């Protein structure tokens, strides 16, 4: 297996390089740059031009790319123009927020999806199953941002149960219990909003797997041997049906860093997704390139992780 | 439709759909469509009832100062909503910041040494006072004895000098080094590294500073002096290049204003407590919390009492929320105007100046004037903005009451006059397609660049195109669509690479506190996007900042002439003046917006601990 992992990483390396080049060129092709927003008669245009020169924004893209790669290899992703701080520091700040948000989303997703999927699969074609599949269809159809907006409006403003923006209430000291609770409270609504939508595909997977497995020969055998129904479901069917979900898990983990542009924007939650969008809009190139690179690496590693998990949980699969 | 309405409509629609889908997944389709229709219908009707589409407002009906009802309590904290769809940058020092969100935070805990009155002229009421010698070039500043930094150290003349040294330093990475600084004697030598010190700035004693400017202009006392000191006892040992990213700017910023920063959640919020040692006196409030709120939820945050007031409020949402019960709206004339510009030349990058092309498509002044006559900006202001934006007459907006020429009517809406001017100038329809051709008989298609962004951008652009069509001019949107902000300014020429495809464009300027329009219409101004230049314009602009212009009447006369000159030449024409509205919770006392109100932030108080919620 180690051989496989090493080989896989070896293959992914050129992918990442290619990705970074494409991102860099695309970023350069966007009209405007980080200084466009400074069109202001109170600021001397000469000062803006001087900054452009100093930041190297007037250089051709390959020179800028070379500069960037030189830094990136040494772990220095450059300086964010807008935030005037190192990109690594900025990303670290945002990644922590996104990590907790995604983790909670993941927990919500599985807590909802697994029971729903089991109920739906075990008693398929009953009214309960229809209700659950009905929900999954709505979930598939409803765009995430509409759902999120509804959630903010209903639970945030109408009932006032949850805060509607930010990641923590102002003025609390990090490390205290109150700070932790405030963080959690700020996470609940966005995490739940996202989970409501992301859960539906898992429910569907689980349901169809269970229905599929139910008719397999070994289940009939188990029943014929007189195993009680609960044992049949909990031991035999459930374990076998979790395979695709386990495979999916790797991708979900990569989502932990990626975050969600929609959710984070609607909830004004300072995470990676929002950082990405803001940087694109403000043409903060060094941040855009770095963030996309991290997303890319996360996706590639996620796929790798999925394969590894799969090989562990399913002995029939051998990676060579 | 305002965002809150949009959300409500969406909510109604979604709920109806949800109910329809969940309840009758097996039933006929009729039920669903009926349900959806009735849902949206009822929303529509309420919309027209309370939408108040035709109700007109005027900025004159609003006060700049909050009326005080009830008794103020001691202490309390105010929550200030910083409206921004992005996180704030967190460069919390006047000497380094570049974004507006940061300045909104800075205003609470730091301030300028000089304050200004309603005409934006420096007064002697601030933390420092100034005197000008007879030549007009040498300014002597005296900082008040009780003006101290938050850590108790006095604000000194050294600190003020240090700010100049840092901004003038070649490694400085902020946007402030410009003509205000190069106008100081010895600054250019210092900036280029030829001199160790700035010869024009002398520290007389601990609290007294003397600055010699190269050219004495009336602009100096309307905003061209750098009035923000930089704490030398904190930044003195730091490399200039590292200052803006340092924790002293980002995490523990310092100032000498009425509040002190207690804690910062990066990009989200700042908590401040009162500075008991504030030089004007102890603030009434115990503290202020500044938090970022998304522009989509401004109204909800205000209604639910999440914030007491906001940094900005979109005027197009005002008609729907005019009777919000828990706030009072303050209003004033914004320092800005919308305008339509005609491309009359290009930018010469080598020499850094405008090259006006006498053969440009829009070079005929009659054509330009006719286009101004053809548009009815009064109606635009009433229909699109309920009167909160209104017809503009000259290029100096009424936010500068001293210099805006009220008696000048501009060019009024008169389509008949427009047609007549065009007829006389030789723009007639030769080939019978209802559009006029050029005097040479060639087809005339005018390409119009307009920016996307606001909800009314599209209908507004269409209105202008139709208005011009009615006088027989064929105006087309570039690429058949609106331009996104960045590409719009790229094509109009923010880098000097003007796109020759653009003939006319519609944009807006926020104007500086100094009335001097050279930065926007001067021959060497890259922001002079119309690329208009003429000797007479140069003369008038120079006269406005000459020594004679120290005499207010003289300066007014010059600028009145300039306003009329721009109306005669029409390189651009102003379309709308704008107002700024800010809602403030009823519990807040002594709140104000704008300048020259003689009120200060330490006066602000509240009447109860909790924010009043809308009924």
PDB file of C-alpha atoms in Angstrom, chain A residues 8-261:
ATOM      1  CA  UNK A   8      -0.172   8.337  -6.274  1.00  0.00           C
ATOM      2  CA  UNK A   9       1.522  11.357  -4.721  1.00  0.00           C
ATOM      3  CA  UNK A  10       4.065  11.253  -7.487  1.00  0.00           C
ATOM      4  CA  UNK A  11       1.316  11.478 -10.084  1.00  0.00           C
ATOM      5  CA  UNK A  12      -0.533  14.233  -8.305  1.00  0.00           C
ATOM      6  CA  UNK A  13       2.470  16.517  -8.138  1.00  0.00           C
ATOM      7  CA  UNK A  14       2.340  17.611 -11.798  1.00  0.00           C
ATOM      8  CA  UNK A  15      -1.406  18.056 -11.390  1.00  0.00           C
ATOM      9  CA  UNK A  16      -0.820  20.557  -8.641  1.00  0.00           C
ATOM     10  CA  UNK A  17       1.802  22.432 -10.639  1.00  0.00           C
ATOM     11  CA  UNK A  18      -0.508  22.617 -13.633  1.00  0.00           C
ATOM     12  CA  UNK A  19      -3.358  23.729 -11.422  1.00  0.00           C
ATOM     13  CA  UNK A  20      -1.283  26.521  -9.947  1.00  0.00           C
ATOM     14  CA  UNK A  21      -0.224  27.767 -13.380  1.00  0.00           C
ATOM     15  CA  UNK A  22      -3.777  27.814 -14.681  1.00  0.00           C
ATOM     16  CA  UNK A  23      -5.013  29.593 -11.597  1.00  0.00           C
ATOM     17  CA  UNK A  24      -2.250  32.127 -11.848  1.00  0.00           C
ATOM     18  CA  UNK A  25      -2.945  32.913 -15.493  1.00  0.00           C
ATOM     19  CA  UNK A  26      -6.681  33.116 -14.906  1.00  0.00           C
ATOM     20  CA  UNK A  27      -6.152  35.446 -11.986  1.00  0.00           C
ATOM     21  CA  UNK A  28      -3.974  37.686 -14.127  1.00  0.00           C
ATOM     22  CA  UNK A  29      -6.564  37.753 -16.883  1.00  0.00           C
ATOM     23  CA  UNK A  30      -9.213  39.182 -14.602  1.00  0.00           C
ATOM     24  CA  UNK A  31      -9.728  42.866 -15.298  1.00  0.00           C
ATOM     25  CA  UNK A  32      -8.371  45.200 -12.681  1.00  0.00           C
ATOM     26  CA  UNK A  33      -6.002  44.490  -9.825  1.00  0.00           C
ATOM     27  CA  UNK A  34      -5.806  44.969  -6.107  1.00  0.00           C
ATOM     28  CA  UNK A  35      -5.393  48.699  -6.534  1.00  0.00           C
ATOM     29  CA  UNK A  36      -8.426  49.306  -8.735  1.00  0.00           C
ATOM     30  CA  UNK A  37     -10.615  49.830  -5.709  1.00  0.00           C
ATOM     31  CA  UNK A  38      -8.455  52.794  -4.753  1.00  0.00           C
ATOM     32  CA  UNK A  39      -9.890  55.080  -7.418  1.00  0.00           C
ATOM     33  CA  UNK A  40     -10.242  58.023  -5.145  1.00  0.00           C
ATOM     34  CA  UNK A  41      -9.386  61.622  -5.930  1.00  0.00           C
ATOM     35  CA  UNK A  42      -7.977  61.970  -2.423  1.00  0.00           C
ATOM     36  CA  UNK A  43      -5.216  59.516  -3.222  1.00  0.00           C
ATOM     37  CA  UNK A  44      -2.472  60.604  -5.541  1.00  0.00           C
ATOM     38  CA  UNK A  45      -2.471  58.402  -8.689  1.00  0.00           C
ATOM     39  CA  UNK A  46       1.327  58.535  -8.633  1.00  0.00           C
ATOM     40  CA  UNK A  47       1.291  56.847  -5.230  1.00  0.00           C
ATOM     41  CA  UNK A  48      -0.911  54.090  -6.618  1.00  0.00           C
ATOM     42  CA  UNK A  49       1.367  53.607  -9.595  1.00  0.00           C
ATOM     43  CA  UNK A  50       4.366  53.439  -7.308  1.00  0.00           C
ATOM     44  CA  UNK A  51       2.709  50.721  -5.253  1.00  0.00           C
ATOM     45  CA  UNK A  52       1.834  48.797  -8.387  1.00  0.00           C
ATOM     46  CA  UNK A  53       5.466  48.904  -9.385  1.00  0.00           C
ATOM     47  CA  UNK A  54       6.673  47.850  -5.954  1.00  0.00           C
ATOM     48  CA  UNK A  55       4.219  44.959  -5.759  1.00  0.00           C
ATOM     49  CA  UNK A  56       5.390  43.795  -9.159  1.00  0.00           C
ATOM     50  CA  UNK A  57       1.918  44.052 -10.626  1.00  0.00           C
ATOM     51  CA  UNK A  58       3.339  45.520 -13.809  1.00  0.00           C
ATOM     52  CA  UNK A  59       5.563  42.494 -14.479  1.00  0.00           C
ATOM     53  CA  UNK A  60       4.470  39.840 -17.003  1.00  0.00           C
ATOM     54  CA  UNK A  61       2.654  36.880 -15.469  1.00  0.00           C
ATOM     55  CA  UNK A  62       5.552  34.405 -15.712  1.00  0.00           C
ATOM     56  CA  UNK A  63       7.841  36.680 -13.749  1.00  0.00           C
ATOM     57  CA  UNK A  64       5.189  37.085 -11.075  1.00  0.00           C
ATOM     58  CA  UNK A  65       4.586  33.338 -11.110  1.00  0.00           C
ATOM     59  CA  UNK A  66       8.258  32.574 -10.700  1.00  0.00           C
ATOM     60  CA  UNK A  67       8.450  34.969  -7.764  1.00  0.00           C
ATOM     61  CA  UNK A  68       5.454  33.356  -6.203  1.00  0.00           C
ATOM     62  CA  UNK A  69       6.693  29.794  -6.655  1.00  0.00           C
ATOM     63  CA  UNK A  70      10.067  30.749  -5.230  1.00  0.00           C
ATOM     64  CA  UNK A  71       8.337  31.853  -2.048  1.00  0.00           C
ATOM     65  CA  UNK A  72       5.776  29.040  -1.996  1.00  0.00           C
ATOM     66  CA  UNK A  73       8.456  26.357  -2.058  1.00  0.00           C
ATOM     67  CA  UNK A  74       9.942  27.902   1.054  1.00  0.00           C
ATOM     68  CA  UNK A  75       6.544  27.999   2.713  1.00  0.00           C
ATOM     69  CA  UNK A  76       6.091  31.713   2.114  1.00  0.00           C
ATOM     70  CA  UNK A  77       2.928  32.319   0.148  1.00  0.00           C
ATOM     71  CA  UNK A  78       3.562  36.008  -0.112  1.00  0.00           C
ATOM     72  CA  UNK A  79       1.900  39.017   1.380  1.00  0.00           C
ATOM     73  CA  UNK A  80      -1.791  39.777   1.041  1.00  0.00           C
ATOM     74  CA  UNK A  81      -2.042  43.193  -0.470  1.00  0.00           C
ATOM     75  CA  UNK A  82      -5.361  43.978   1.094  1.00  0.00           C
ATOM     76  CA  UNK A  83      -4.792  42.649   4.572  1.00  0.00           C
ATOM     77  CA  UNK A  84      -1.130  43.659   4.608  1.00  0.00           C
ATOM     78  CA  UNK A  85      -0.197  40.448   6.362  1.00  0.00           C
ATOM     79  CA  UNK A  86       1.453  37.185   5.304  1.00  0.00           C
ATOM     80  CA  UNK A  87      -0.926  34.944   3.383  1.00  0.00           C
ATOM     81  CA  UNK A  88       0.033  31.937   5.497  1.00  0.00           C
ATOM     82  CA  UNK A  89      -1.052  33.751   8.638  1.00  0.00           C
ATOM     83  CA  UNK A  90      -4.286  34.889   7.036  1.00  0.00           C
ATOM     84  CA  UNK A  91      -5.118  31.395   5.825  1.00  0.00           C
ATOM     85  CA  UNK A  92      -4.303  29.924   9.202  1.00  0.00           C
ATOM     86  CA  UNK A  93      -6.761  32.329  10.855  1.00  0.00           C
ATOM     87  CA  UNK A  94      -9.535  31.456   8.441  1.00  0.00           C
ATOM     88  CA  UNK A  95      -8.810  27.765   8.229  1.00  0.00           C
ATOM     89  CA  UNK A  96      -9.432  27.272  11.938  1.00  0.00           C
ATOM     90  CA  UNK A  97     -12.900  28.783  11.595  1.00  0.00           C
ATOM     91  CA  UNK A  98     -13.712  26.752   8.520  1.00  0.00           C
ATOM     92  CA  UNK A  99     -12.404  23.570  10.103  1.00  0.00           C
ATOM     93  CA  UNK A 100     -14.784  23.782  13.044  1.00  0.00           C
ATOM     94  CA  UNK A 101     -17.687  24.759  10.818  1.00  0.00           C
ATOM     95  CA  UNK A 102     -17.067  21.826   8.504  1.00  0.00           C
ATOM     96  CA  UNK A 103     -16.541  19.403  11.351  1.00  0.00           C
ATOM     97  CA  UNK A 104     -19.858  20.339  12.894  1.00  0.00           C
ATOM     98  CA  UNK A 105     -21.509  20.125   9.491  1.00  0.00           C
ATOM     99  CA  UNK A 106     -20.068  16.677   9.037  1.00  0.00           C
ATOM    100  CA  UNK A 107     -21.354  15.555  12.425  1.00  0.00           C
ATOM    101  CA  UNK A 108     -24.806  16.963  11.702  1.00  0.00           C
ATOM    102  CA  UNK A 109     -24.798  15.347   8.290  1.00  0.00           C
ATOM    103  CA  UNK A 110     -24.046  11.854   9.565  1.00  0.00           C
ATOM    104  CA  UNK A 111     -26.267  12.167  12.611  1.00  0.00           C
ATOM    105  CA  UNK A 112     -29.158  12.965  10.296  1.00  0.00           C
ATOM    106  CA  UNK A 113     -28.253  10.889   7.291  1.00  0.00           C
ATOM    107  CA  UNK A 114     -27.532   7.506   8.848  1.00  0.00           C
ATOM    108  CA  UNK A 115     -30.828   7.042  10.763  1.00  0.00           C
ATOM    109  CA  UNK A 116     -32.846   8.481   7.885  1.00  0.00           C
ATOM    110  CA  UNK A 117     -31.080   6.265   5.376  1.00  0.00           C
ATOM    111  CA  UNK A 118     -31.562   3.141   7.493  1.00  0.00           C
ATOM    112  CA  UNK A 119     -35.229   3.832   8.144  1.00  0.00           C
ATOM    113  CA  UNK A 120     -35.796   4.616   4.516  1.00  0.00           C
ATOM    114  CA  UNK A 121     -34.002   1.502   3.303  1.00  0.00           C
ATOM    115  CA  UNK A 122     -35.335  -0.925   5.849  1.00  0.00           C
ATOM    116  CA  UNK A 123     -38.972   0.011   5.431  1.00  0.00           C
ATOM    117  CA  UNK A 124     -38.851   1.042   1.821  1.00  0.00           C
ATOM    118  CA  UNK A 125     -42.046   2.015   0.024  1.00  0.00           C
ATOM    119  CA  UNK A 126     -43.831   2.808   3.249  1.00  0.00           C
ATOM    120  CA  UNK A 127     -45.189   6.297   3.973  1.00  0.00           C
ATOM    121  CA  UNK A 128     -42.223   7.024   6.198  1.00  0.00           C
ATOM    122  CA  UNK A 129     -39.865   6.155   3.361  1.00  0.00           C
ATOM    123  CA  UNK A 130     -41.826   8.334   0.967  1.00  0.00           C
ATOM    124  CA  UNK A 131     -41.619  11.249   3.346  1.00  0.00           C
ATOM    125  CA  UNK A 132     -37.865  10.801   3.651  1.00  0.00           C
ATOM    126  CA  UNK A 133     -37.296  10.467  -0.082  1.00  0.00           C
ATOM    127  CA  UNK A 134     -39.602  13.458  -0.551  1.00  0.00           C
ATOM    128  CA  UNK A 135     -37.260  15.424   1.681  1.00  0.00           C
ATOM    129  CA  UNK A 136     -34.216  14.264  -0.256  1.00  0.00           C
ATOM    130  CA  UNK A 137     -35.771  15.381  -3.531  1.00  0.00           C
ATOM    131  CA  UNK A 138     -36.486  18.802  -2.126  1.00  0.00           C
ATOM    132  CA  UNK A 139     -32.957  18.843  -0.780  1.00  0.00           C
ATOM    133  CA  UNK A 140     -31.557  18.038  -4.195  1.00  0.00           C
ATOM    134  CA  UNK A 141     -33.686  20.702  -5.819  1.00  0.00           C
ATOM    135  CA  UNK A 142     -33.347  23.506  -3.285  1.00  0.00           C
ATOM    136  CA  UNK A 143     -30.214  25.554  -3.837  1.00  0.00           C
ATOM    137  CA  UNK A 144     -28.012  25.810  -0.791  1.00  0.00           C
ATOM    138  CA  UNK A 145     -28.049  29.593  -0.750  1.00  0.00           C
ATOM    139  CA  UNK A 146     -31.847  29.808  -0.733  1.00  0.00           C
ATOM    140  CA  UNK A 147     -32.035  27.360   2.139  1.00  0.00           C
ATOM    141  CA  UNK A 148     -29.386  29.249   4.027  1.00  0.00           C
ATOM    142  CA  UNK A 149     -31.153  32.574   3.486  1.00  0.00           C
ATOM    143  CA  UNK A 150     -34.390  31.048   4.751  1.00  0.00           C
ATOM    144  CA  UNK A 151     -32.638  29.703   7.807  1.00  0.00           C
ATOM    145  CA  UNK A 152     -31.123  33.088   8.612  1.00  0.00           C
ATOM    146  CA  UNK A 153     -34.459  34.734   8.233  1.00  0.00           C
ATOM    147  CA  UNK A 154     -36.482  32.237  10.232  1.00  0.00           C
ATOM    148  CA  UNK A 155     -34.139  31.246  13.038  1.00  0.00           C
ATOM    149  CA  UNK A 156     -31.871  34.273  13.043  1.00  0.00           C
ATOM    150  CA  UNK A 157     -34.161  37.231  12.643  1.00  0.00           C
ATOM    151  CA  UNK A 158     -37.694  36.007  13.143  1.00  0.00           C
ATOM    152  CA  UNK A 159     -37.149  33.892  16.242  1.00  0.00           C
ATOM    153  CA  UNK A 160     -33.822  35.423  17.173  1.00  0.00           C
ATOM    154  CA  UNK A 161     -32.455  32.110  18.437  1.00  0.00           C
ATOM    155  CA  UNK A 162     -29.116  32.267  16.709  1.00  0.00           C
ATOM    156  CA  UNK A 163     -26.664  35.010  15.785  1.00  0.00           C
ATOM    157  CA  UNK A 164     -26.759  35.865  12.103  1.00  0.00           C
ATOM    158  CA  UNK A 165     -23.165  36.691  11.338  1.00  0.00           C
ATOM    159  CA  UNK A 166     -19.586  36.382  12.469  1.00  0.00           C
ATOM    160  CA  UNK A 167     -17.832  33.550  14.235  1.00  0.00           C
ATOM    161  CA  UNK A 168     -17.892  34.761  17.826  1.00  0.00           C
ATOM    162  CA  UNK A 169     -19.539  37.517  19.885  1.00  0.00           C
ATOM    163  CA  UNK A 170     -17.380  40.624  20.268  1.00  0.00           C
ATOM    164  CA  UNK A 171     -15.414  41.251  23.415  1.00  0.00           C
ATOM    165  CA  UNK A 172     -14.963  37.724  24.800  1.00  0.00           C
ATOM    166  CA  UNK A 173     -11.597  36.432  25.937  1.00  0.00           C
ATOM    167  CA  UNK A 174     -10.328  33.448  23.966  1.00  0.00           C
ATOM    168  CA  UNK A 175     -10.020  30.334  26.088  1.00  0.00           C
ATOM    169  CA  UNK A 176     -12.923  31.023  28.409  1.00  0.00           C
ATOM    170  CA  UNK A 177     -16.023  28.843  28.543  1.00  0.00           C
ATOM    171  CA  UNK A 178     -18.186  31.734  27.344  1.00  0.00           C
ATOM    172  CA  UNK A 179     -15.952  32.189  24.331  1.00  0.00           C
ATOM    173  CA  UNK A 180     -16.291  28.516  23.467  1.00  0.00           C
ATOM    174  CA  UNK A 181     -20.082  28.596  23.867  1.00  0.00           C
ATOM    175  CA  UNK A 182     -20.340  31.726  21.751  1.00  0.00           C
ATOM    176  CA  UNK A 183     -18.259  30.081  19.037  1.00  0.00           C
ATOM    177  CA  UNK A 184     -20.466  27.010  19.140  1.00  0.00           C
ATOM    178  CA  UNK A 185     -23.607  29.097  19.005  1.00  0.00           C
ATOM    179  CA  UNK A 186     -22.324  30.921  15.961  1.00  0.00           C
ATOM    180  CA  UNK A 187     -21.554  27.604  14.288  1.00  0.00           C
ATOM    181  CA  UNK A 188     -24.865  25.840  14.867  1.00  0.00           C
ATOM    182  CA  UNK A 189     -27.076  27.597  12.355  1.00  0.00           C
ATOM    183  CA  UNK A 190     -24.658  27.657   9.396  1.00  0.00           C
ATOM    184  CA  UNK A 191     -23.609  24.066  10.057  1.00  0.00           C
ATOM    185  CA  UNK A 192     -27.211  22.919  10.270  1.00  0.00           C
ATOM    186  CA  UNK A 193     -28.204  24.826   7.125  1.00  0.00           C
ATOM    187  CA  UNK A 194     -25.445  23.170   5.177  1.00  0.00           C
ATOM    188  CA  UNK A 195     -26.110  19.738   6.688  1.00  0.00           C
ATOM    189  CA  UNK A 196     -29.776  19.887   5.719  1.00  0.00           C
ATOM    190  CA  UNK A 197     -28.708  20.012   2.095  1.00  0.00           C
ATOM    191  CA  UNK A 198     -25.547  17.876   2.074  1.00  0.00           C
ATOM    192  CA  UNK A 199     -27.243  15.080   3.963  1.00  0.00           C
ATOM    193  CA  UNK A 200     -29.618  14.166   1.142  1.00  0.00           C
ATOM    194  CA  UNK A 201     -27.100  12.454  -1.111  1.00  0.00           C
ATOM    195  CA  UNK A 202     -25.842  10.337   1.783  1.00  0.00           C
ATOM    196  CA  UNK A 203     -29.405   9.347   2.665  1.00  0.00           C
ATOM    197  CA  UNK A 204     -30.007   8.310  -0.909  1.00  0.00           C
ATOM    198  CA  UNK A 205     -26.785   6.299  -1.115  1.00  0.00           C
ATOM    199  CA  UNK A 206     -27.508   4.516   2.104  1.00  0.00           C
ATOM    200  CA  UNK A 207     -31.100   3.798   1.175  1.00  0.00           C
ATOM    201  CA  UNK A 208     -30.324   2.257  -2.188  1.00  0.00           C
ATOM    202  CA  UNK A 209     -27.416   0.264  -0.754  1.00  0.00           C
ATOM    203  CA  UNK A 210     -29.598  -1.178   1.975  1.00  0.00           C
ATOM    204  CA  UNK A 211     -32.363  -2.051  -0.444  1.00  0.00           C
ATOM    205  CA  UNK A 212     -29.771  -3.620  -2.699  1.00  0.00           C
ATOM    206  CA  UNK A 213     -28.086  -5.598   0.066  1.00  0.00           C
ATOM    207  CA  UNK A 214     -31.394  -6.796   1.460  1.00  0.00           C
ATOM    208  CA  UNK A 215     -31.861  -9.052  -1.531  1.00  0.00           C
ATOM    209  CA  UNK A 216     -28.329 -10.483  -1.540  1.00  0.00           C
ATOM    210  CA  UNK A 217     -27.902 -14.213  -1.076  1.00  0.00           C
ATOM    211  CA  UNK A 218     -25.965 -13.954   2.193  1.00  0.00           C
ATOM    212  CA  UNK A 219     -28.847 -12.054   3.801  1.00  0.00           C
ATOM    213  CA  UNK A 220     -31.294 -14.728   2.768  1.00  0.00           C
ATOM    214  CA  UNK A 221     -28.892 -17.215   4.257  1.00  0.00           C
ATOM    215  CA  UNK A 222     -28.694 -15.296   7.473  1.00  0.00           C
ATOM    216  CA  UNK A 223     -32.465 -15.139   7.698  1.00  0.00           C
ATOM    217  CA  UNK A 224     -32.725 -18.854   6.856  1.00  0.00           C
ATOM    218  CA  UNK A 225     -30.365 -19.600   9.725  1.00  0.00           C
ATOM    219  CA  UNK A 226     -32.881 -17.897  11.973  1.00  0.00           C
ATOM    220  CA  UNK A 227     -30.953 -14.735  12.810  1.00  0.00           C
ATOM    221  CA  UNK A 228     -33.286 -12.161  14.380  1.00  0.00           C
ATOM    222  CA  UNK A 229     -34.243  -9.232  12.141  1.00  0.00           C
ATOM    223  CA  UNK A 230     -32.324  -6.693  14.234  1.00  0.00           C
ATOM    224  CA  UNK A 231     -29.144  -8.748  13.945  1.00  0.00           C
ATOM    225  CA  UNK A 232     -29.629  -9.109  10.215  1.00  0.00           C
ATOM    226  CA  UNK A 233     -29.894  -5.381   9.790  1.00  0.00           C
ATOM    227  CA  UNK A 234     -27.315  -4.213  12.324  1.00  0.00           C
ATOM    228  CA  UNK A 235     -24.608  -6.759  11.567  1.00  0.00           C
ATOM    229  CA  UNK A 236     -25.015  -7.893   8.019  1.00  0.00           C
ATOM    230  CA  UNK A 237     -26.785  -5.251   6.007  1.00  0.00           C
ATOM    231  CA  UNK A 238     -25.632  -2.075   7.725  1.00  0.00           C
ATOM    232  CA  UNK A 239     -21.930  -2.891   7.592  1.00  0.00           C
ATOM    233  CA  UNK A 240     -22.057  -3.760   3.953  1.00  0.00           C
ATOM    234  CA  UNK A 241     -24.096  -0.706   3.065  1.00  0.00           C
ATOM    235  CA  UNK A 242     -21.638   1.698   4.644  1.00  0.00           C
ATOM    236  CA  UNK A 243     -19.025   1.055   1.963  1.00  0.00           C
ATOM    237  CA  UNK A 244     -19.915   3.909  -0.396  1.00  0.00           C
ATOM    238  CA  UNK A 245     -20.333   6.258   2.510  1.00  0.00           C
ATOM    239  CA  UNK A 246     -16.904   5.388   3.793  1.00  0.00           C
ATOM    240  CA  UNK A 247     -15.553   6.070   0.348  1.00  0.00           C
ATOM    241  CA  UNK A 248     -17.294   9.397   0.353  1.00  0.00           C
ATOM    242  CA  UNK A 249     -15.778  10.277   3.692  1.00  0.00           C
ATOM    243  CA  UNK A 250     -12.404  11.111   2.156  1.00  0.00           C
ATOM    244  CA  UNK A 251     -13.917  13.802   0.015  1.00  0.00           C
ATOM    245  CA  UNK A 252     -15.865  15.159   2.938  1.00  0.00           C
ATOM    246  CA  UNK A 253     -12.630  15.558   4.855  1.00  0.00           C
ATOM    247  CA  UNK A 254     -11.155  17.638   2.071  1.00  0.00           C
ATOM    248  CA  UNK A 255     -14.294  19.785   2.356  1.00  0.00           C
ATOM    249  CA  UNK A 256     -13.205  20.515   5.909  1.00  0.00           C
ATOM    250  CA  UNK A 257     -10.690  23.000   4.607  1.00  0.00           C
ATOM    251  CA  UNK A 258     -12.572  24.070   1.523  1.00  0.00           C
ATOM    252  CA  UNK A 259     -15.587  25.331   3.369  1.00  0.00           C
ATOM    253  CA  UNK A 260     -18.541  26.655   1.519  1.00  0.00           C
ATOM    254  CA  UNK A 261     -18.553  29.936  -0.312  1.00  0.00           C
TER     255      UNK A 261
END
